[in-house]
């Protein structure tokens, strides 16, 4: 047979143990040309060409047509019960068809016959028949009742025990064989015993049997070698499996299939493809069979590699294997897992020989995609004509994975009722899955009801309920359930610990979290990837980034999720610089970031207004083809908006192929923080005409836009329409926007009235917004009352005392100012210093108010002095009302010169070329003096200056600001 070398597959796995016959060709995703070899398979069954007598022909015919009762009657009618060969054929058929009742009748006839009582062949077939029918006890009774035994009978019983997964019994029987009989194990005995070792994952005993095979000269037997390969692979000793494979003097297709399976079970997907490709070379005269195809296809599914899966599909068609039910099911599974449901559905529809696995596979595909309707349609269809397929536990489990939200509750209850009616609820996996599903759908009470109905609760049962509470809104109950579980005598496993850490993270309960961390350390669980990520989440939620980083640095094998968690943690805890630094470290370690990391990094750039870095990462995402992801698209729009480039935000938005509600919300909010209220309202109308329904987030952006643009009438209209037209109940966030809008416009009484009439209790954020407005408009009486409310809610928050102090300062109440500041000093509260930053050349430079220790402080001061001279000529006068300290006028002017945004602007002018736009960020609201100065600087130096304070953007150009002095 001419051998044709198939180019290798594209491989991406990190593990690289030695594999048979390395291949150097590197053509991607190609197994062509497919050959049609002339040689037969090594394990093909040879048919003996001898004529059967009429009796045997008739018995064979009846057995093949599954008429076993009729075959037995035929033997009785024809007085052929003394024909050992015919009886043996019938016993074999009973085993294959698992017809134990007919088998027992044949057994009775054999037992009554003195001729057959000591017939080794018939008794061996009786032992085998019972084991194939799932009754190894009957096999043992037959065996023990025999006066004379041979090795075939011992082998049949050992094989029967292994077939019925009685691995300990098989090992004990083997020990009895070699210790009390004169028989020596042969090449049938050892493979069965080796399989028992694999079932017990007892590689030590497996190696003993391996040594025995070598001493007995059986190691060269292909069946023994194949069993050893399978055992070592299943036990995780891949190198030993490879060594056995390499030294086999004879290998058949099962040998190669066993190697592929061993590699697959241990995650060596690259080596699976290598080995498969070696078979296709044809050098050993082998042709892939059904086992080969159904072993390689799940690997394609696990890797999401539909390209290779399609090549294997073509191979199956060429070899005529695609009509095999197992192959068809494996193909459906592969296409479903790779997201090609249309192809999976086509294969499923064309298959006229569906079994329950076929239905379960396609249901699992649609359920995994969250398609509840299609999953339930298939569930109903499989039970109707012409299929009338019986639903099993796997069917229920596959459908349940689609029930993920409150809207699926009716379907979930329907499925639960069905499970009760058909006795499937008693299965532990099904019951646990219902507990988890009810929790995910928001019905924790139903989840508990199912849980308490489970008669024998295992750790997995408790985990389902603990995890459900931890993930779906009642983390404190999760901790209580854990205590109940330990009282019941069950020890937690890694999943229990992960759920508890999640609960502690939600509660920000560091004390309990540290106790659980200690438990994980004592039990060697800290390095488990799932536990490690849960611990990172705990410390990040509790704002303990140093502890999180220490844990992260201790991780030996940092998976992508751990990098993503740390990068996101820094960003969420207002440490964008560290987030960017860790992202760079991730890239330098050769780790490819995906959508989650990219989204987080865009968020960090947004916090810093780091436009250049944002643009660089935008280029990276374009090259990595990640911009189609909806989350990446939204974060990109947000990054440009928060970096002062609303026009670029609009371009990114316009380029999106599919705009969902989230993308509309982001662009509306983007225009809102830039003060373009009319544009935000225009987009709101376009959003609705394009068929997208606004949600609560839409109105937050819209109300914020109205607030910054002074569109009070329009904002109040939207607040009213939220509920009346769109059925959206306003939440605290919406009321906060409206309170801010009214306060900004000086309508303080209306703002207070709205707060008092709100259906929800106002939070500190709402009172703080009103207090800020009271300070701006100098309403001392209302401000004091609001401050009392605020201090009752947050007595230890520095911002409240600062606002109250500034309110008194603005009214000249210096004694009260000193009193408030003394309280802050005594309680250890510190005011956040004014801080501004500017990005230049990809590096972020930070400035703090009054900072004179900068390396270039003198140059910065010199730039400002020259600027102050220029803008004084065109109308600048220091607004000392912005200095809320009891100082002389000259001292106040000097304080104004040290404001952080002035330092940042001066530094930007010092370091950039003429005409370049300056982009400044500030952590506090820009004061009136800096606002006036920035307007005049933009005119004097003919530059655009963009300042983002903690509320909105200010675009200064030609002596004007985009806010029109309303902020």
mmCIF file of N, CA and C in Angstrom, residues 223-313:
data_model
loop_
_atom_site.group_PDB
_atom_site.id
_atom_site.type_symbol
_atom_site.label_atom_id
_atom_site.label_comp_id
_atom_site.label_asym_id
_atom_site.label_seq_id
_atom_site.Cartn_x
_atom_site.Cartn_y
_atom_site.Cartn_z
ATOM 1 N N UNK A 223 -2.454 -7.398 23.136
ATOM 2 C CA UNK A 223 -3.590 -7.108 24.015
ATOM 3 C C UNK A 223 -3.112 -6.644 25.389
ATOM 4 N N UNK A 224 -2.057 -7.253 25.873
ATOM 5 C CA UNK A 224 -1.474 -6.829 27.149
ATOM 6 C C UNK A 224 -0.932 -5.405 27.024
ATOM 7 N N UNK A 225 -0.200 -5.145 25.941
ATOM 8 C CA UNK A 225 0.348 -3.808 25.715
ATOM 9 C C UNK A 225 -0.740 -2.748 25.640
ATOM 10 N N UNK A 226 -1.815 -3.058 24.927
ATOM 11 C CA UNK A 226 -2.914 -2.087 24.805
ATOM 12 C C UNK A 226 -3.548 -1.791 26.159
ATOM 13 N N UNK A 227 -3.714 -2.850 26.983
ATOM 14 C CA UNK A 227 -4.310 -2.648 28.307
ATOM 15 C C UNK A 227 -3.404 -1.779 29.178
ATOM 16 N N UNK A 228 -2.087 -2.002 29.081
ATOM 17 C CA UNK A 228 -1.153 -1.194 29.861
ATOM 18 C C UNK A 228 -1.193 0.271 29.427
ATOM 19 N N UNK A 229 -1.240 0.524 28.129
ATOM 20 C CA UNK A 229 -1.333 1.907 27.624
ATOM 21 C C UNK A 229 -2.579 2.595 28.189
ATOM 22 N N UNK A 230 -3.713 1.884 28.122
ATOM 23 C CA UNK A 230 -4.963 2.464 28.609
ATOM 24 C C UNK A 230 -4.897 2.727 30.117
ATOM 25 N N UNK A 231 -4.304 1.768 30.873
ATOM 26 C CA UNK A 231 -4.202 1.914 32.334
ATOM 27 C C UNK A 231 -3.335 3.103 32.708
ATOM 28 N N UNK A 232 -2.145 3.180 32.109
ATOM 29 C CA UNK A 232 -1.247 4.292 32.435
ATOM 30 C C UNK A 232 -1.875 5.637 32.049
ATOM 31 N N UNK A 233 -2.535 5.683 30.907
ATOM 32 C CA UNK A 233 -3.190 6.926 30.474
ATOM 33 C C UNK A 233 -4.267 7.363 31.439
ATOM 34 N N UNK A 234 -5.101 6.400 31.876
ATOM 35 C CA UNK A 234 -6.200 6.740 32.776
ATOM 36 C C UNK A 234 -5.691 7.177 34.139
ATOM 37 N N UNK A 235 -4.550 6.634 34.564
ATOM 38 C CA UNK A 235 -3.972 6.973 35.870
ATOM 39 C C UNK A 235 -3.103 8.225 35.804
ATOM 40 N N UNK A 236 -2.955 8.814 34.606
ATOM 41 C CA UNK A 236 -2.192 10.053 34.479
ATOM 42 C C UNK A 236 -0.701 9.859 34.270
ATOM 43 N N UNK A 237 -0.243 8.623 34.032
ATOM 44 C CA UNK A 237 1.180 8.354 33.807
ATOM 45 C C UNK A 237 1.422 8.253 32.304
ATOM 46 N N UNK A 238 1.381 9.415 31.657
ATOM 47 C CA UNK A 238 1.416 9.442 30.199
ATOM 48 C C UNK A 238 2.773 8.974 29.669
ATOM 49 N N UNK A 239 3.840 9.362 30.327
ATOM 50 C CA UNK A 239 5.164 8.964 29.841
ATOM 51 C C UNK A 239 5.329 7.446 29.858
ATOM 52 N N UNK A 240 4.774 6.776 30.885
ATOM 53 C CA UNK A 240 4.829 5.315 30.939
ATOM 54 C C UNK A 240 4.027 4.709 29.791
ATOM 55 N N UNK A 241 2.873 5.314 29.496
ATOM 56 C CA UNK A 241 2.060 4.821 28.383
ATOM 57 C C UNK A 241 2.837 4.938 27.075
ATOM 58 N N UNK A 242 3.524 6.080 26.885
ATOM 59 C CA UNK A 242 4.319 6.280 25.668
ATOM 60 C C UNK A 242 5.440 5.247 25.582
ATOM 61 N N UNK A 243 6.055 4.962 26.724
ATOM 62 C CA UNK A 243 7.168 4.000 26.731
ATOM 63 C C UNK A 243 6.681 2.607 26.343
ATOM 64 N N UNK A 244 5.540 2.186 26.895
ATOM 65 C CA UNK A 244 4.968 0.889 26.523
ATOM 66 C C UNK A 244 4.687 0.862 25.026
ATOM 67 N N UNK A 245 4.078 1.933 24.541
ATOM 68 C CA UNK A 245 3.723 2.016 23.121
ATOM 69 C C UNK A 245 4.956 1.889 22.232
ATOM 70 N N UNK A 246 6.016 2.583 22.593
ATOM 71 C CA UNK A 246 7.221 2.605 21.759
ATOM 72 C C UNK A 246 7.893 1.240 21.660
ATOM 73 N N UNK A 247 7.849 0.467 22.764
ATOM 74 C CA UNK A 247 8.564 -0.805 22.790
ATOM 75 C C UNK A 247 7.695 -1.996 22.393
ATOM 76 N N UNK A 248 6.447 -1.729 21.987
ATOM 77 C CA UNK A 248 5.593 -2.838 21.534
ATOM 78 C C UNK A 248 6.118 -3.379 20.203
ATOM 79 N N UNK A 249 6.409 -4.688 20.128
ATOM 80 C CA UNK A 249 6.879 -5.250 18.857
ATOM 81 C C UNK A 249 5.794 -5.260 17.788
ATOM 82 N N UNK A 250 4.565 -5.340 18.241
ATOM 83 C CA UNK A 250 3.428 -5.318 17.312
ATOM 84 C C UNK A 250 2.387 -4.349 17.855
ATOM 85 N N UNK A 251 1.905 -3.459 16.988
ATOM 86 C CA UNK A 251 0.862 -2.513 17.383
ATOM 87 C C UNK A 251 -0.305 -2.637 16.425
ATOM 88 N N UNK A 252 -1.497 -2.565 16.951
ATOM 89 C CA UNK A 252 -2.672 -2.538 16.087
ATOM 90 C C UNK A 252 -3.411 -1.211 16.279
ATOM 91 N N UNK A 253 -4.536 -1.080 15.661
ATOM 92 C CA UNK A 253 -5.261 0.191 15.725
ATOM 93 C C UNK A 253 -5.687 0.524 17.156
ATOM 94 N N UNK A 254 -6.000 -0.515 17.933
ATOM 95 C CA UNK A 254 -6.384 -0.270 19.323
ATOM 96 C C UNK A 254 -5.235 0.388 20.087
ATOM 97 N N UNK A 255 -3.999 0.002 19.768
ATOM 98 C CA UNK A 255 -2.824 0.611 20.417
ATOM 99 C C UNK A 255 -2.815 2.112 20.169
ATOM 100 N N UNK A 256 -2.987 2.499 18.923
ATOM 101 C CA UNK A 256 -2.985 3.925 18.562
ATOM 102 C C UNK A 256 -4.186 4.650 19.188
ATOM 103 N N UNK A 257 -5.349 4.004 19.138
ATOM 104 C CA UNK A 257 -6.530 4.627 19.738
ATOM 105 C C UNK A 257 -6.345 4.826 21.242
ATOM 106 N N UNK A 258 -5.699 3.832 21.885
ATOM 107 C CA UNK A 258 -5.461 3.937 23.333
ATOM 108 C C UNK A 258 -4.519 5.094 23.644
ATOM 109 N N UNK A 259 -3.509 5.305 22.790
ATOM 110 C CA UNK A 259 -2.603 6.429 23.000
ATOM 111 C C UNK A 259 -3.344 7.752 22.852
ATOM 112 N N UNK A 260 -4.174 7.865 21.829
ATOM 113 C CA UNK A 260 -4.954 9.103 21.640
ATOM 114 C C UNK A 260 -5.833 9.354 22.869
ATOM 115 N N UNK A 261 -6.489 8.288 23.344
ATOM 116 C CA UNK A 261 -7.366 8.424 24.506
ATOM 117 C C UNK A 261 -6.576 8.833 25.740
ATOM 118 N N UNK A 262 -5.390 8.236 25.955
ATOM 119 C CA UNK A 262 -4.563 8.587 27.101
ATOM 120 C C UNK A 262 -4.113 10.036 27.069
ATOM 121 N N UNK A 263 -3.694 10.484 25.895
ATOM 122 C CA UNK A 263 -3.309 11.890 25.756
ATOM 123 C C UNK A 263 -4.501 12.801 26.041
ATOM 124 N N UNK A 264 -5.667 12.426 25.509
ATOM 125 C CA UNK A 264 -6.864 13.248 25.670
ATOM 126 C C UNK A 264 -7.269 13.361 27.136
ATOM 127 N N UNK A 265 -7.259 12.241 27.870
ATOM 128 C CA UNK A 265 -7.682 12.251 29.271
ATOM 129 C C UNK A 265 -6.786 13.131 30.136
ATOM 130 N N UNK A 266 -5.563 13.344 29.675
ATOM 131 C CA UNK A 266 -4.613 14.128 30.462
ATOM 132 C C UNK A 266 -4.358 15.517 29.894
ATOM 133 N N UNK A 267 -5.177 15.932 28.925
ATOM 134 C CA UNK A 267 -5.092 17.294 28.417
ATOM 135 C C UNK A 267 -3.992 17.544 27.410
ATOM 136 N N UNK A 268 -3.366 16.476 26.878
ATOM 137 C CA UNK A 268 -2.295 16.654 25.890
ATOM 138 C C UNK A 268 -2.912 16.651 24.490
ATOM 139 N N UNK A 269 -3.649 17.719 24.179
ATOM 140 C CA UNK A 269 -4.403 17.722 22.929
ATOM 141 C C UNK A 269 -3.492 17.774 21.712
ATOM 142 N N UNK A 270 -2.383 18.466 21.832
ATOM 143 C CA UNK A 270 -1.443 18.528 20.718
ATOM 144 C C UNK A 270 -0.965 17.133 20.346
ATOM 145 N N UNK A 271 -0.638 16.311 21.356
ATOM 146 C CA UNK A 271 -0.136 14.973 21.105
ATOM 147 C C UNK A 271 -1.227 14.062 20.545
ATOM 148 N N UNK A 272 -2.495 14.339 20.932
ATOM 149 C CA UNK A 272 -3.611 13.587 20.331
ATOM 150 C C UNK A 272 -3.602 13.771 18.821
ATOM 151 N N UNK A 273 -3.476 15.038 18.394
ATOM 152 C CA UNK A 273 -3.468 15.322 16.966
ATOM 153 C C UNK A 273 -2.249 14.699 16.284
ATOM 154 N N UNK A 274 -1.093 14.748 16.952
ATOM 155 C CA UNK A 274 0.114 14.147 16.378
ATOM 156 C C UNK A 274 -0.084 12.667 16.113
ATOM 157 N N UNK A 275 -0.617 11.967 17.131
ATOM 158 C CA UNK A 275 -0.807 10.519 17.025
ATOM 159 C C UNK A 275 -1.838 10.182 15.947
ATOM 160 N N UNK A 276 -2.896 10.963 15.910
ATOM 161 C CA UNK A 276 -3.917 10.751 14.877
ATOM 162 C C UNK A 276 -3.321 10.929 13.487
ATOM 163 N N UNK A 277 -2.474 11.940 13.372
ATOM 164 C CA UNK A 277 -1.847 12.189 12.071
ATOM 165 C C UNK A 277 -0.932 11.027 11.661
ATOM 166 N N UNK A 278 -0.266 10.394 12.646
ATOM 167 C CA UNK A 278 0.605 9.255 12.361
ATOM 168 C C UNK A 278 -0.192 8.087 11.782
ATOM 169 N N UNK A 279 -1.406 7.880 12.315
ATOM 170 C CA UNK A 279 -2.262 6.820 11.762
ATOM 171 C C UNK A 279 -2.541 7.108 10.293
ATOM 172 N N UNK A 280 -2.804 8.379 9.988
ATOM 173 C CA UNK A 280 -3.183 8.746 8.622
ATOM 174 C C UNK A 280 -2.022 8.616 7.637
ATOM 175 N N UNK A 281 -0.815 8.587 8.152
ATOM 176 C CA UNK A 281 0.311 8.382 7.241
ATOM 177 C C UNK A 281 0.216 7.035 6.540
ATOM 178 N N UNK A 282 -0.388 6.080 7.229
ATOM 179 C CA UNK A 282 -0.604 4.773 6.603
ATOM 180 C C UNK A 282 0.597 3.872 6.624
ATOM 181 N N UNK A 283 1.640 4.215 7.382
ATOM 182 C CA UNK A 283 2.870 3.426 7.350
ATOM 183 C C UNK A 283 2.696 2.062 8.004
ATOM 184 N N UNK A 284 1.723 1.898 8.917
ATOM 185 C CA UNK A 284 1.509 0.614 9.570
ATOM 186 C C UNK A 284 0.287 -0.100 9.004
ATOM 187 N N UNK A 285 -0.218 0.377 7.896
ATOM 188 C CA UNK A 285 -1.341 -0.296 7.242
ATOM 189 C C UNK A 285 -2.639 -0.216 8.002
ATOM 190 N N UNK A 286 -2.823 0.848 8.758
ATOM 191 C CA UNK A 286 -4.022 0.986 9.572
ATOM 192 C C UNK A 286 -4.955 2.041 8.998
ATOM 193 N N UNK A 287 -6.230 1.821 9.222
ATOM 194 C CA UNK A 287 -7.254 2.780 8.799
ATOM 195 C C UNK A 287 -8.048 3.181 10.028
ATOM 196 N N UNK A 288 -8.276 4.477 10.263
ATOM 197 C CA UNK A 288 -9.087 4.888 11.416
ATOM 198 C C UNK A 288 -10.425 4.176 11.432
ATOM 199 N N UNK A 289 -10.842 3.763 12.607
ATOM 200 C CA UNK A 289 -12.150 3.132 12.733
ATOM 201 C C UNK A 289 -13.069 4.020 13.561
ATOM 202 N N UNK A 290 -14.229 3.485 13.948
ATOM 203 C CA UNK A 290 -15.200 4.251 14.718
ATOM 204 C C UNK A 290 -14.584 4.753 16.026
ATOM 205 N N UNK A 291 -13.829 3.865 16.697
ATOM 206 C CA UNK A 291 -13.216 4.251 17.968
ATOM 207 C C UNK A 291 -12.257 5.424 17.788
ATOM 208 N N UNK A 292 -11.504 5.422 16.685
ATOM 209 C CA UNK A 292 -10.573 6.524 16.425
ATOM 210 C C UNK A 292 -11.328 7.840 16.268
ATOM 211 N N UNK A 293 -12.356 7.793 15.462
ATOM 212 C CA UNK A 293 -13.115 9.016 15.161
ATOM 213 C C UNK A 293 -13.785 9.553 16.418
ATOM 214 N N UNK A 294 -14.413 8.658 17.216
ATOM 215 C CA UNK A 294 -15.140 9.145 18.388
ATOM 216 C C UNK A 294 -14.192 9.496 19.527
ATOM 217 N N UNK A 295 -12.911 9.178 19.392
ATOM 218 C CA UNK A 295 -11.912 9.623 20.370
ATOM 219 C C UNK A 295 -11.364 10.995 20.001
ATOM 220 N N UNK A 296 -11.151 11.236 18.717
ATOM 221 C CA UNK A 296 -10.550 12.503 18.292
ATOM 222 C C UNK A 296 -11.561 13.644 18.249
ATOM 223 N N UNK A 297 -12.832 13.358 17.965
ATOM 224 C CA UNK A 297 -13.827 14.434 17.846
ATOM 225 C C UNK A 297 -14.070 15.184 19.165
ATOM 226 N N UNK A 298 -14.145 14.489 20.320
ATOM 227 C CA UNK A 298 -14.298 15.249 21.570
ATOM 228 C C UNK A 298 -13.139 16.199 21.849
ATOM 229 N N UNK A 299 -11.952 15.865 21.327
ATOM 230 C CA UNK A 299 -10.798 16.759 21.503
ATOM 231 C C UNK A 299 -11.027 18.043 20.708
ATOM 232 N N UNK A 300 -11.517 17.885 19.494
ATOM 233 C CA UNK A 300 -11.861 19.070 18.682
ATOM 234 C C UNK A 300 -12.911 19.916 19.402
ATOM 235 N N UNK A 301 -13.880 19.228 20.035
ATOM 236 C CA UNK A 301 -14.926 19.950 20.769
ATOM 237 C C UNK A 301 -14.337 20.704 21.954
ATOM 238 N N UNK A 302 -13.452 20.025 22.701
ATOM 239 C CA UNK A 302 -12.856 20.654 23.885
ATOM 240 C C UNK A 302 -12.004 21.856 23.513
ATOM 241 N N UNK A 303 -11.298 21.773 22.376
ATOM 242 C CA UNK A 303 -10.445 22.861 21.923
ATOM 243 C C UNK A 303 -11.219 23.929 21.150
ATOM 244 N N UNK A 304 -12.493 23.651 20.844
ATOM 245 C CA UNK A 304 -13.265 24.581 20.016
ATOM 246 C C UNK A 304 -12.715 24.683 18.610
ATOM 247 N N UNK A 305 -12.042 23.618 18.164
ATOM 248 C CA UNK A 305 -11.343 23.643 16.870
ATOM 249 C C UNK A 305 -12.232 23.026 15.794
ATOM 250 N N UNK A 306 -13.168 23.810 15.294
ATOM 251 C CA UNK A 306 -14.115 23.279 14.321
ATOM 252 C C UNK A 306 -13.439 22.979 12.987
ATOM 253 N N UNK A 307 -12.342 23.658 12.694
ATOM 254 C CA UNK A 307 -11.648 23.405 11.427
ATOM 255 C C UNK A 307 -11.151 21.964 11.365
ATOM 256 N N UNK A 308 -10.473 21.519 12.417
ATOM 257 C CA UNK A 308 -10.002 20.132 12.450
ATOM 258 C C UNK A 308 -11.198 19.193 12.534
ATOM 259 N N UNK A 309 -12.222 19.586 13.309
ATOM 260 C CA UNK A 309 -13.425 18.758 13.399
ATOM 261 C C UNK A 309 -14.047 18.508 12.042
ATOM 262 N N UNK A 310 -14.055 19.530 11.193
ATOM 263 C CA UNK A 310 -14.620 19.361 9.846
ATOM 264 C C UNK A 310 -13.765 18.414 8.996
ATOM 265 N N UNK A 311 -12.447 18.496 9.176
ATOM 266 C CA UNK A 311 -11.555 17.592 8.444
ATOM 267 C C UNK A 311 -11.823 16.148 8.866
ATOM 268 N N UNK A 312 -11.989 15.944 10.198
ATOM 269 C CA UNK A 312 -12.295 14.598 10.688
ATOM 270 C C UNK A 312 -13.652 14.140 10.157
ATOM 271 N N UNK A 313 -14.593 15.069 10.049
ATOM 272 C CA UNK A 313 -15.912 14.750 9.480
ATOM 273 C C UNK A 313 -15.746 14.260 8.029
#
